[in-house]
Tab-separated table of C-alpha atoms in Angstrom:
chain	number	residue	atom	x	y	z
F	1	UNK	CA	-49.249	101.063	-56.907
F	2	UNK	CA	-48.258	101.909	-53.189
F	3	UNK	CA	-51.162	102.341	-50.314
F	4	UNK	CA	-52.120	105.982	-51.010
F	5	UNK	CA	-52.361	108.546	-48.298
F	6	UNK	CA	-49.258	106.911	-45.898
F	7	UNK	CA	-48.065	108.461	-43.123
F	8	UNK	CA	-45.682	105.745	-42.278
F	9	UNK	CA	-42.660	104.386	-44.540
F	10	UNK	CA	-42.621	100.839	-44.414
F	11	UNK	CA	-43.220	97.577	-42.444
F	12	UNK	CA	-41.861	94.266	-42.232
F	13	UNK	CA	-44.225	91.141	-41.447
F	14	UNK	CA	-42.459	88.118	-40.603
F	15	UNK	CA	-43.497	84.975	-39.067
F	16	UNK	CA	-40.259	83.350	-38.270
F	17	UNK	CA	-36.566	84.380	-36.983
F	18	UNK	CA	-35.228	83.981	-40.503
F	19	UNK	CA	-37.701	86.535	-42.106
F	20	UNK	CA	-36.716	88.813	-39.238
F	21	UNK	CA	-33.056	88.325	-40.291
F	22	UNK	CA	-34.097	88.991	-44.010
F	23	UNK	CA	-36.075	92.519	-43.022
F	24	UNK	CA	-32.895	93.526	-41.030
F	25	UNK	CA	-30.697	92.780	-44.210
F	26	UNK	CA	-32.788	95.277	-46.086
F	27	UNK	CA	-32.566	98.124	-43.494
F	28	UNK	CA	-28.902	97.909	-43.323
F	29	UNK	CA	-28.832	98.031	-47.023
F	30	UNK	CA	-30.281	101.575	-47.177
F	31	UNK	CA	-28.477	104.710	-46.401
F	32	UNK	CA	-28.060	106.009	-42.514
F	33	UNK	CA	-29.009	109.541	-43.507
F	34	UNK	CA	-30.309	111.125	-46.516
F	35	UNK	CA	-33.241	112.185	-48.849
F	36	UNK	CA	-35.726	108.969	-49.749
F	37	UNK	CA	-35.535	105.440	-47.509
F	38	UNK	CA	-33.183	105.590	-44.740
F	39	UNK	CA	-32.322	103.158	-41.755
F	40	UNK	CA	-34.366	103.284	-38.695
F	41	UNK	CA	-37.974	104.247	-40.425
F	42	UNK	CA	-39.767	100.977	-40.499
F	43	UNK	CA	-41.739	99.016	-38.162
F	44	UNK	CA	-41.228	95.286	-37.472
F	45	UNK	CA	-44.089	93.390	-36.985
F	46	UNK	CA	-43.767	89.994	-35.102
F	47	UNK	CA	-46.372	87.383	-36.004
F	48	UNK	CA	-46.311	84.893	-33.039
F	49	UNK	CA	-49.050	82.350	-34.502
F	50	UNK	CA	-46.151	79.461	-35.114
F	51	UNK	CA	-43.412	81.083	-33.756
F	52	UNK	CA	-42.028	82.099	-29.967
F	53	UNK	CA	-39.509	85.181	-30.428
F	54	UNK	CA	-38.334	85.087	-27.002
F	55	UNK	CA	-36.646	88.568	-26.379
F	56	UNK	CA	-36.021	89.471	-29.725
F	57	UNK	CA	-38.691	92.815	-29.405
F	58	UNK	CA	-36.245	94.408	-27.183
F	59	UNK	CA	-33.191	93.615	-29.112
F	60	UNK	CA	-34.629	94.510	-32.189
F	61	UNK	CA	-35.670	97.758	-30.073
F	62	UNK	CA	-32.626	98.425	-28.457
F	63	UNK	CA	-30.633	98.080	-31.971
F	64	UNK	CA	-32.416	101.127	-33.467
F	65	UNK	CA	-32.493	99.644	-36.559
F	66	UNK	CA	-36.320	100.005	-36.225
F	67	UNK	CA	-39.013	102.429	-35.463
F	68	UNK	CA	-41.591	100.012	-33.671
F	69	UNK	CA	-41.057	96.620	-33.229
F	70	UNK	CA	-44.093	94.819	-32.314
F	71	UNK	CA	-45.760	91.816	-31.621
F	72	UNK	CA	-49.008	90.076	-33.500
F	73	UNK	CA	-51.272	87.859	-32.381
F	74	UNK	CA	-51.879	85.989	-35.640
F	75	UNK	CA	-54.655	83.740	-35.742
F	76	UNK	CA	-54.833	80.209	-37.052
F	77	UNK	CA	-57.971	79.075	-39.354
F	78	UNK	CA	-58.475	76.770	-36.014
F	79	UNK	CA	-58.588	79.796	-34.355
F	80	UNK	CA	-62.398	80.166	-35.852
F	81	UNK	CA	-64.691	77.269	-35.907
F	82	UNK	CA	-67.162	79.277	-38.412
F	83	UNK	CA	-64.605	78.801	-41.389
F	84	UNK	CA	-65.002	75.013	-41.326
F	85	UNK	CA	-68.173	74.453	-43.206
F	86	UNK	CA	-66.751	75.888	-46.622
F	87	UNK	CA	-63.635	72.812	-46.780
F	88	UNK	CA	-66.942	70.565	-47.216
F	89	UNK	CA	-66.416	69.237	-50.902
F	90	UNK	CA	-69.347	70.032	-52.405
F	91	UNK	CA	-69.384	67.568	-55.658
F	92	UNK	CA	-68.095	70.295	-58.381
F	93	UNK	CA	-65.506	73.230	-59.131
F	94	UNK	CA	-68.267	75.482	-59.294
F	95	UNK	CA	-69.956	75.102	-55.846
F	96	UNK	CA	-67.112	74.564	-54.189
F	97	UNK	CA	-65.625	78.163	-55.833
F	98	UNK	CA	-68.348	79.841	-54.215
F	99	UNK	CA	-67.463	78.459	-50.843
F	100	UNK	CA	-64.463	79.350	-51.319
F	101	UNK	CA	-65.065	82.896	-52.336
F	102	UNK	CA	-67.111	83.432	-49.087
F	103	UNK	CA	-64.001	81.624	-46.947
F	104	UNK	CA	-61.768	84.344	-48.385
F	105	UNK	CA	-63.620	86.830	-47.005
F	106	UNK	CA	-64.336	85.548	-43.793
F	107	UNK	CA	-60.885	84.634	-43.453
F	108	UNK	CA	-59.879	88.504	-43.785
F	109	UNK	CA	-62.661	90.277	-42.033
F	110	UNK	CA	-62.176	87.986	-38.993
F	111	UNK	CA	-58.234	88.692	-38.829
F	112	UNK	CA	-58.831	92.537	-38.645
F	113	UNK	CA	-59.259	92.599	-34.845
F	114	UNK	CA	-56.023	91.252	-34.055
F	115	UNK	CA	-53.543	93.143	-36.357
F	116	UNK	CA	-52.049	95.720	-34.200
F	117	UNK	CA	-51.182	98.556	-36.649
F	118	UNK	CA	-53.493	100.585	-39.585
F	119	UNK	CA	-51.598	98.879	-42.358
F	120	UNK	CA	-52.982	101.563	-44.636
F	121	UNK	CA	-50.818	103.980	-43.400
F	122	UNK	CA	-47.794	102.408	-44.459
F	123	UNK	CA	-46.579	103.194	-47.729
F	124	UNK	CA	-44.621	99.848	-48.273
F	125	UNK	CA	-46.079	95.957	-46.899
F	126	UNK	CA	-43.509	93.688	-46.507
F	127	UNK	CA	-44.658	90.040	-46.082
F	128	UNK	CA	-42.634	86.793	-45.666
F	129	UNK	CA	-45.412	84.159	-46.170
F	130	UNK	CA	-48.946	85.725	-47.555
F	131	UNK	CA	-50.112	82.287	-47.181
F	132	UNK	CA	-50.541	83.054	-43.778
F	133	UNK	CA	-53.803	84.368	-42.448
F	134	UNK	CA	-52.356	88.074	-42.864
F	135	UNK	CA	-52.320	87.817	-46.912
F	136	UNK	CA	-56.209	87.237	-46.511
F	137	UNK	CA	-56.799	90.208	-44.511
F	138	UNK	CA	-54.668	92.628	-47.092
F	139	UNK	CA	-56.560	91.134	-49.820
F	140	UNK	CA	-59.409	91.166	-48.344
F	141	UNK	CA	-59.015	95.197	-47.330
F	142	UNK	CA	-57.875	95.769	-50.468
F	143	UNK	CA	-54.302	96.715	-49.195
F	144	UNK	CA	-51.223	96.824	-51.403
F	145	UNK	CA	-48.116	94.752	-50.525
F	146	UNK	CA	-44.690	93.495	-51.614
F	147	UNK	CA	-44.274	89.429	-51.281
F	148	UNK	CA	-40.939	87.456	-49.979
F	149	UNK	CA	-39.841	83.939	-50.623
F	150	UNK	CA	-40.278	82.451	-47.122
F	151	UNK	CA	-36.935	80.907	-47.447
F	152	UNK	CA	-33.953	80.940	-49.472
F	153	UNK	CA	-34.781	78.891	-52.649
F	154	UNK	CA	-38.019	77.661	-51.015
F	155	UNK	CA	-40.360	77.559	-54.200
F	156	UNK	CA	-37.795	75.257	-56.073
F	157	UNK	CA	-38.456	72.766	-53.693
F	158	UNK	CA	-41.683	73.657	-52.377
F	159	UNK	CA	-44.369	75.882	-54.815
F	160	UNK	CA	-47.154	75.942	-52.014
F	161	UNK	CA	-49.533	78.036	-54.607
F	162	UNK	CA	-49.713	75.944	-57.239
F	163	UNK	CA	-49.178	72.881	-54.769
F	164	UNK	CA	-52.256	74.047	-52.459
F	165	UNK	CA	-54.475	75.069	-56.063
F	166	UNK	CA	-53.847	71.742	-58.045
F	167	UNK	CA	-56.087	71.205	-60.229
F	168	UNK	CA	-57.832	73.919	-62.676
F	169	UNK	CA	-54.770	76.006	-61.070
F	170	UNK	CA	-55.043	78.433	-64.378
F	171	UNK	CA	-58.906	79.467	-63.251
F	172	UNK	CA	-58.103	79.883	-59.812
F	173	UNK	CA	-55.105	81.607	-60.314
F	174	UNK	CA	-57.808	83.917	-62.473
F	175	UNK	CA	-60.127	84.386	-59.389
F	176	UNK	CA	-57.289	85.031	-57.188
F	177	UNK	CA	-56.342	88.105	-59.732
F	178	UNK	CA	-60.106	89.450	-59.469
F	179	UNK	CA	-60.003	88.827	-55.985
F	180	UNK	CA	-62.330	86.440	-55.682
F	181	UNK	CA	-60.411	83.976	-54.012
F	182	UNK	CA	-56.638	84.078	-52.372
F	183	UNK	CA	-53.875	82.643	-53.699
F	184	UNK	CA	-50.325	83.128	-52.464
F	185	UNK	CA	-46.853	84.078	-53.586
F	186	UNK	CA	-47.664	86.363	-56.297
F	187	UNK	CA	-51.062	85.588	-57.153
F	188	UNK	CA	-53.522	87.593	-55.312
F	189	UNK	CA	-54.286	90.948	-56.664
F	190	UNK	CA	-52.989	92.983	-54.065
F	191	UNK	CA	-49.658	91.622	-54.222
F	192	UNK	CA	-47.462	94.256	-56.197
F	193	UNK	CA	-44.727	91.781	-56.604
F	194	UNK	CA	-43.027	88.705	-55.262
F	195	UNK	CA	-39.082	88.661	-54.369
F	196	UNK	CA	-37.250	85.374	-54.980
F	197	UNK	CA	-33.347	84.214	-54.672
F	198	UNK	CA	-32.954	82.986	-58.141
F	199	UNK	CA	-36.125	82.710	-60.864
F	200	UNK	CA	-33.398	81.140	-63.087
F	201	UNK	CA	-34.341	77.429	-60.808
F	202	UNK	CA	-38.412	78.208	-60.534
F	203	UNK	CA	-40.034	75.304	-62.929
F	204	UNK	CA	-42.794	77.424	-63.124
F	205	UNK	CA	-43.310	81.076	-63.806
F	206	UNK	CA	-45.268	84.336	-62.349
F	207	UNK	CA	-45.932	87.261	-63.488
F	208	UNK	CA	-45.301	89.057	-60.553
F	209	UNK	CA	-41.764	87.422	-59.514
F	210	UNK	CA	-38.730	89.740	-59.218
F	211	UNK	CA	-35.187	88.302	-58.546
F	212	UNK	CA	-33.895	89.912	-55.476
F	213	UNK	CA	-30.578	87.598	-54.691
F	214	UNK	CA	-30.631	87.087	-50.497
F	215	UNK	CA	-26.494	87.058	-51.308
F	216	UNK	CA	-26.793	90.510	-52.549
F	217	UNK	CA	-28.243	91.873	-49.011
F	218	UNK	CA	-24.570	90.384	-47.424
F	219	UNK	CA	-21.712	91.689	-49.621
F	220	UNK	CA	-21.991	95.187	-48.359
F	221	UNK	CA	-22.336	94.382	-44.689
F	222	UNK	CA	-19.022	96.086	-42.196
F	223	UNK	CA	-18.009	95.188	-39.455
F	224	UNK	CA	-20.423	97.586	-37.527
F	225	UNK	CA	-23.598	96.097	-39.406
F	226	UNK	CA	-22.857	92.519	-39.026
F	227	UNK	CA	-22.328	93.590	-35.282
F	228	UNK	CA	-26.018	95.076	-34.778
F	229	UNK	CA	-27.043	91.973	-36.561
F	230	UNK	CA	-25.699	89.526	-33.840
F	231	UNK	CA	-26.490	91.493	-31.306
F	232	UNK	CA	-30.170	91.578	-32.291
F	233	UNK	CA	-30.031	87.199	-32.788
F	234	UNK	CA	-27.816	86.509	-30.023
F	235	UNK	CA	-29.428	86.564	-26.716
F	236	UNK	CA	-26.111	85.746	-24.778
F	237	UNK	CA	-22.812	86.178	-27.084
F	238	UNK	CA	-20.882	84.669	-23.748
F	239	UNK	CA	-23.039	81.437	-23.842
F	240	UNK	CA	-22.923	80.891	-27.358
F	241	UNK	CA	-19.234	81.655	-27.234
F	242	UNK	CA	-18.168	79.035	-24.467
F	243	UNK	CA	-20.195	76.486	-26.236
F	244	UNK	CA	-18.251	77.474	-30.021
F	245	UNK	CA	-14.892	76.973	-27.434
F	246	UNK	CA	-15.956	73.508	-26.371
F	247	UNK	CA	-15.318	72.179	-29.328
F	248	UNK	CA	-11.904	73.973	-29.987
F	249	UNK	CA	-9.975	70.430	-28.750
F	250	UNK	CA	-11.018	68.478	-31.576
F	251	UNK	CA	-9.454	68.407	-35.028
F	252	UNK	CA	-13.287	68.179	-36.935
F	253	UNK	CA	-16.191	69.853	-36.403
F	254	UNK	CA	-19.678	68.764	-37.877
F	255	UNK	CA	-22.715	71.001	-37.593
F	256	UNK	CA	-25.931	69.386	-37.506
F	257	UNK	CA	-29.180	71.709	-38.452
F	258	UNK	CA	-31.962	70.576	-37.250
F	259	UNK	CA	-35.676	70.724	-38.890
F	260	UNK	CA	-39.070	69.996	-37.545
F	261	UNK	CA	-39.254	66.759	-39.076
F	262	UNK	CA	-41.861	64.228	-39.386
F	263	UNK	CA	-43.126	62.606	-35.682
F	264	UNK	CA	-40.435	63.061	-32.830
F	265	UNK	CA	-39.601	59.405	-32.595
F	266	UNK	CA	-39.256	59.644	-36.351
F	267	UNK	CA	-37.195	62.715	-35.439
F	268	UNK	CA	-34.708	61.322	-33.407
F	269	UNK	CA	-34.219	58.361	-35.490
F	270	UNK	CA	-33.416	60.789	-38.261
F	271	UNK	CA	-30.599	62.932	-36.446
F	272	UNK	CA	-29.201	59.754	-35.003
F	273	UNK	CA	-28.684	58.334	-38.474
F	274	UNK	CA	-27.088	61.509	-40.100
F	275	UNK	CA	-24.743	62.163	-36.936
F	276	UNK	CA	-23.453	58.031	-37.489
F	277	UNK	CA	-23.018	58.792	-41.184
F	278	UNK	CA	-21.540	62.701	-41.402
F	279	UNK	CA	-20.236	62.453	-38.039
F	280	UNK	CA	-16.699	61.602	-38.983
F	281	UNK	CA	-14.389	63.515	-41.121
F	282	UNK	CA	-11.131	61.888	-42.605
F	283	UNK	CA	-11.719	58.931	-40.584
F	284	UNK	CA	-12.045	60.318	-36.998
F	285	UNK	CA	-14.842	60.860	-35.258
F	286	UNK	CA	-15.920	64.687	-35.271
F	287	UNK	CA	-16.837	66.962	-32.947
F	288	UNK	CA	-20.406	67.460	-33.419
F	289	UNK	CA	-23.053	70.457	-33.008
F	290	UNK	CA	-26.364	70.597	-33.199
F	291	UNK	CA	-28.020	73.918	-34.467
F	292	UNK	CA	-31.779	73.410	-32.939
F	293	UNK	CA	-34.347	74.686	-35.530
F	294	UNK	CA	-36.448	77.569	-33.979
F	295	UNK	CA	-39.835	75.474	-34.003
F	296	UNK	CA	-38.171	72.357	-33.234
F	297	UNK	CA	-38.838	70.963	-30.074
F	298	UNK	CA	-37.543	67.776	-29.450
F	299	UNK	CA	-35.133	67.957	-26.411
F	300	UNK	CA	-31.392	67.423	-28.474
F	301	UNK	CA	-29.620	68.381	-24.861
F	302	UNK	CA	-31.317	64.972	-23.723
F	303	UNK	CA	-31.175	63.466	-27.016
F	304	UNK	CA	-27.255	64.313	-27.515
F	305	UNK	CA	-25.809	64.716	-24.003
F	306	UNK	CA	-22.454	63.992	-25.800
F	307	UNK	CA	-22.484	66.233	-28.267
F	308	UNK	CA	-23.044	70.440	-28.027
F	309	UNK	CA	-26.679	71.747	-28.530
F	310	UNK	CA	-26.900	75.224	-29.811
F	311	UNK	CA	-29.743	77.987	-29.021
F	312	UNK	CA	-31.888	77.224	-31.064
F	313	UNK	CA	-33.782	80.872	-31.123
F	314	UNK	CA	-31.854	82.123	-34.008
F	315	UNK	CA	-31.164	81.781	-37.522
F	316	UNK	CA	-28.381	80.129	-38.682
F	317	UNK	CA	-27.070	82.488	-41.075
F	318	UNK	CA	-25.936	84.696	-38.249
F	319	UNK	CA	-23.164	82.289	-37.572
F	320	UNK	CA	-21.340	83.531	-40.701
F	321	UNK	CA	-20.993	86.624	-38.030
F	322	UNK	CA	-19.410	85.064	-35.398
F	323	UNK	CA	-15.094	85.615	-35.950
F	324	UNK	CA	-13.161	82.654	-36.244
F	325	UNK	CA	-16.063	80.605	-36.534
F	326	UNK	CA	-14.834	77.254	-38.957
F	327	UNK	CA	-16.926	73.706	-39.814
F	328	UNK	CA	-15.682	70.894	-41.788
F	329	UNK	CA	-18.767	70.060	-42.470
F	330	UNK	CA	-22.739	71.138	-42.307
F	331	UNK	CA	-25.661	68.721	-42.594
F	332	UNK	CA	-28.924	69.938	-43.487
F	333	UNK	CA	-32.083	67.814	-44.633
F	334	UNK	CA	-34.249	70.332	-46.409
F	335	UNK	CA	-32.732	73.800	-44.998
F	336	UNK	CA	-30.812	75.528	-48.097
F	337	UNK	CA	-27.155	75.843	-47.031
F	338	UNK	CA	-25.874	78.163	-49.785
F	339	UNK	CA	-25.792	81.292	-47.601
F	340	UNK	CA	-23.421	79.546	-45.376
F	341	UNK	CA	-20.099	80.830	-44.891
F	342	UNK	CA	-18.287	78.774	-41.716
F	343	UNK	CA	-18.386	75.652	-43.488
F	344	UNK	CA	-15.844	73.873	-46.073
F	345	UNK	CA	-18.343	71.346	-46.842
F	346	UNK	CA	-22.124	71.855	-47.106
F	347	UNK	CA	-24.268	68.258	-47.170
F	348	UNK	CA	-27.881	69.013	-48.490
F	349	UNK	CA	-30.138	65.720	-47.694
F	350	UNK	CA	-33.293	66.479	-49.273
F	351	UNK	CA	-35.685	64.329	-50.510
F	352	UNK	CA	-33.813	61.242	-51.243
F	353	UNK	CA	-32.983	61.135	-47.865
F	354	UNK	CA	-36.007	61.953	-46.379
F	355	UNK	CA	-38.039	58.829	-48.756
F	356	UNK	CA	-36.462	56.464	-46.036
F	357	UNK	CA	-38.352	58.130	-43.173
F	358	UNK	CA	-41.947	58.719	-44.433
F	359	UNK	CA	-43.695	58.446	-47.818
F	360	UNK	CA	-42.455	60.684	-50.783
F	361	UNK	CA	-45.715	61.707	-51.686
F	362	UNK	CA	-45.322	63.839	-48.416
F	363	UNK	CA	-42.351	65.953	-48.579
F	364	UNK	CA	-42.660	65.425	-53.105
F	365	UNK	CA	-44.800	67.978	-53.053
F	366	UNK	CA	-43.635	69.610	-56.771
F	367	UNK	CA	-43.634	66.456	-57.879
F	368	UNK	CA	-47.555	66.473	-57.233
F	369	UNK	CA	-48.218	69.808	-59.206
């Protein structure tokens, strides 16, 4: 069931650069001209709660890829002191249900004056991460939407629903479906469907989950379309172009992503100890980038002055877009390298790694389900 009485096609909520990246893919996937969806009819909304976009409005503008592109003022749950009295555990599943049925509600009503659009007029909701405040409000309006994986693979590693409802999950998930409560990623009853990579590696199943392969969004992409995308990621091509050249001297190159990891101290010790152990290739010491993540922001310029510190205001799949562009190796801790491209080698870290920094029970969270 779509929102009925739309005047407006479709919009795209995204909280981070990557689900920006994602809602471009889809536009450039659909037809420049023609009867039904076509490019250049949706609106982009920009949640800024945990996330600084920088100039990407008036890229995304200037790129024409969108009708409106505009920004949100998302509000945390901090945001409202009110909401705090209903996480008081109240001694039993059933009292502490009906606080929770009024904190839904509050949750959504109080959100209303800060989104910056009539959602109802849009025909189709897009939304990368409904356990953000915004999933409250649309539930809570009784709004229709279409759910995203907030990251490629990001439930195998990571089920926040059934993670954040442990415990008599099969009731709540109930509630959520009569809208009593809100649960994400395919669970609330306003939620027409959720998109994921691959079901095939989800240990546990929804109802509402459709396989929508991010890899699928790529293949198609020209020349002309992965052009618009980099010039919509890439603040300053020139910059990002002499840095890419720095490196050209040296027979290996390493990539190093970077994640918001743990405490900073914590942090640096972390990047230290994967740049000594993937930082040489063959036997000689590598070349070595860093690749900043977006809400990371430990200073790797001050960290690394040896090494070269990419912008970190874009997402790393937009590096597949950049000609000529060739890695030995890429290091990740939790980020899922499979859409990379520029890289003969792809290290993924994960949790085995990440047990020698802080307590498994932390970053285990499946484990915990």
């Amino acid at each position: 069931m779509k929102n009925e009485n739309n005047t407006r096609k479709r919009i795209y909520i995204c909280h981070t650069f990557y689900h920006a990246y994602i809602a471009c893919l889809k536009e450039l996937n659909l037809p420049v001209s023609g009867e039904g969806a076509v490019r250049g009819q949706a609106t982009l909304l920009l949640s800024t709660m945990s996330n600084d976009f920088g100039t990407l409005k008036e890229r995304a503008e200037n790129s024409g890829l969108f009708e409106q592109v505009i920004p949100y003022d998302e509000k945390e749950e901090s945001f409202f002191p009110e909401l705090s009295k209903y996480h008081k555990d109240r001694g039993n599943i059933l009292l502490n249900m009906l606080a929770r049925m009024k904190y839904t509600k509050m949750m959504g009503k109080l959100q209303a004056p800060f989104v910056p659009v009539n959602l109802k007029e849009y025909g189709d909701i897009y939304v990368f991460c409904d356990s953000d405040p915004i999933g409250y409000y649309l539930s809570t309006h009784k709004i229709y939407y279409h759910a995203l994986e907030d990251g490629l693979d990001c439930i195998r590693y990571y089920d926040t629903a059934r993670y954040d409802n442990r415990g008599h999950f099969k009731l709540k998930a109930w509630m959520a479906a009569k809208n009593l409560i809100f649960i994400q990623n395919g669970y609330s009853k306003y939620c027409l469907d959720m998109e994921v990579n691959d079901i095939s590696v989800l240990e546990y199943p929804c109802p509402k989950y459709i396989e929508c392969p991010r890899k699928a969004l790529t293949e198609s992409l020209g020349e002309e379309e992965k052009k618009i995308l980099v010039s919509i990621f890439i603040e300053n091509m020139d910059e990002l172009e002499r840095m890419l050249a720095a490196g050209k001297g040296h027979e290996h190159k390493v990539l190093v992503l970077s994640e918001p990891l743990c405490d900073l101290e914590t942090r640096k010790r972390i990047f230290r100890d994967i740049i000594a152990e993937y930082g040489e290739v063959d036997g000689e010491k590598a070349q070595i980038l860093i690749k900043p993540h977006p809400r990371d922001v430990l200073d790797y310029r001050k960290l690394f002055p040896e090494h070269i510190v990419l912008d970190g205001k874009f997402p790393m799949e937009i590096l597949n877009y950049v000609k000529g562009l060739d890695f030995d190796r890429v290091v990740t801790v939790f980020t899922v390298p499979e859409a990379i491209k520029f890289a003969r080698e792809k290290v993924f870290l994960g949790e085995d790694f990440m047990d020698r920094y802080e307590a498994p029970e932390i970053h285990r969270q499946n484990e915990q389900i």
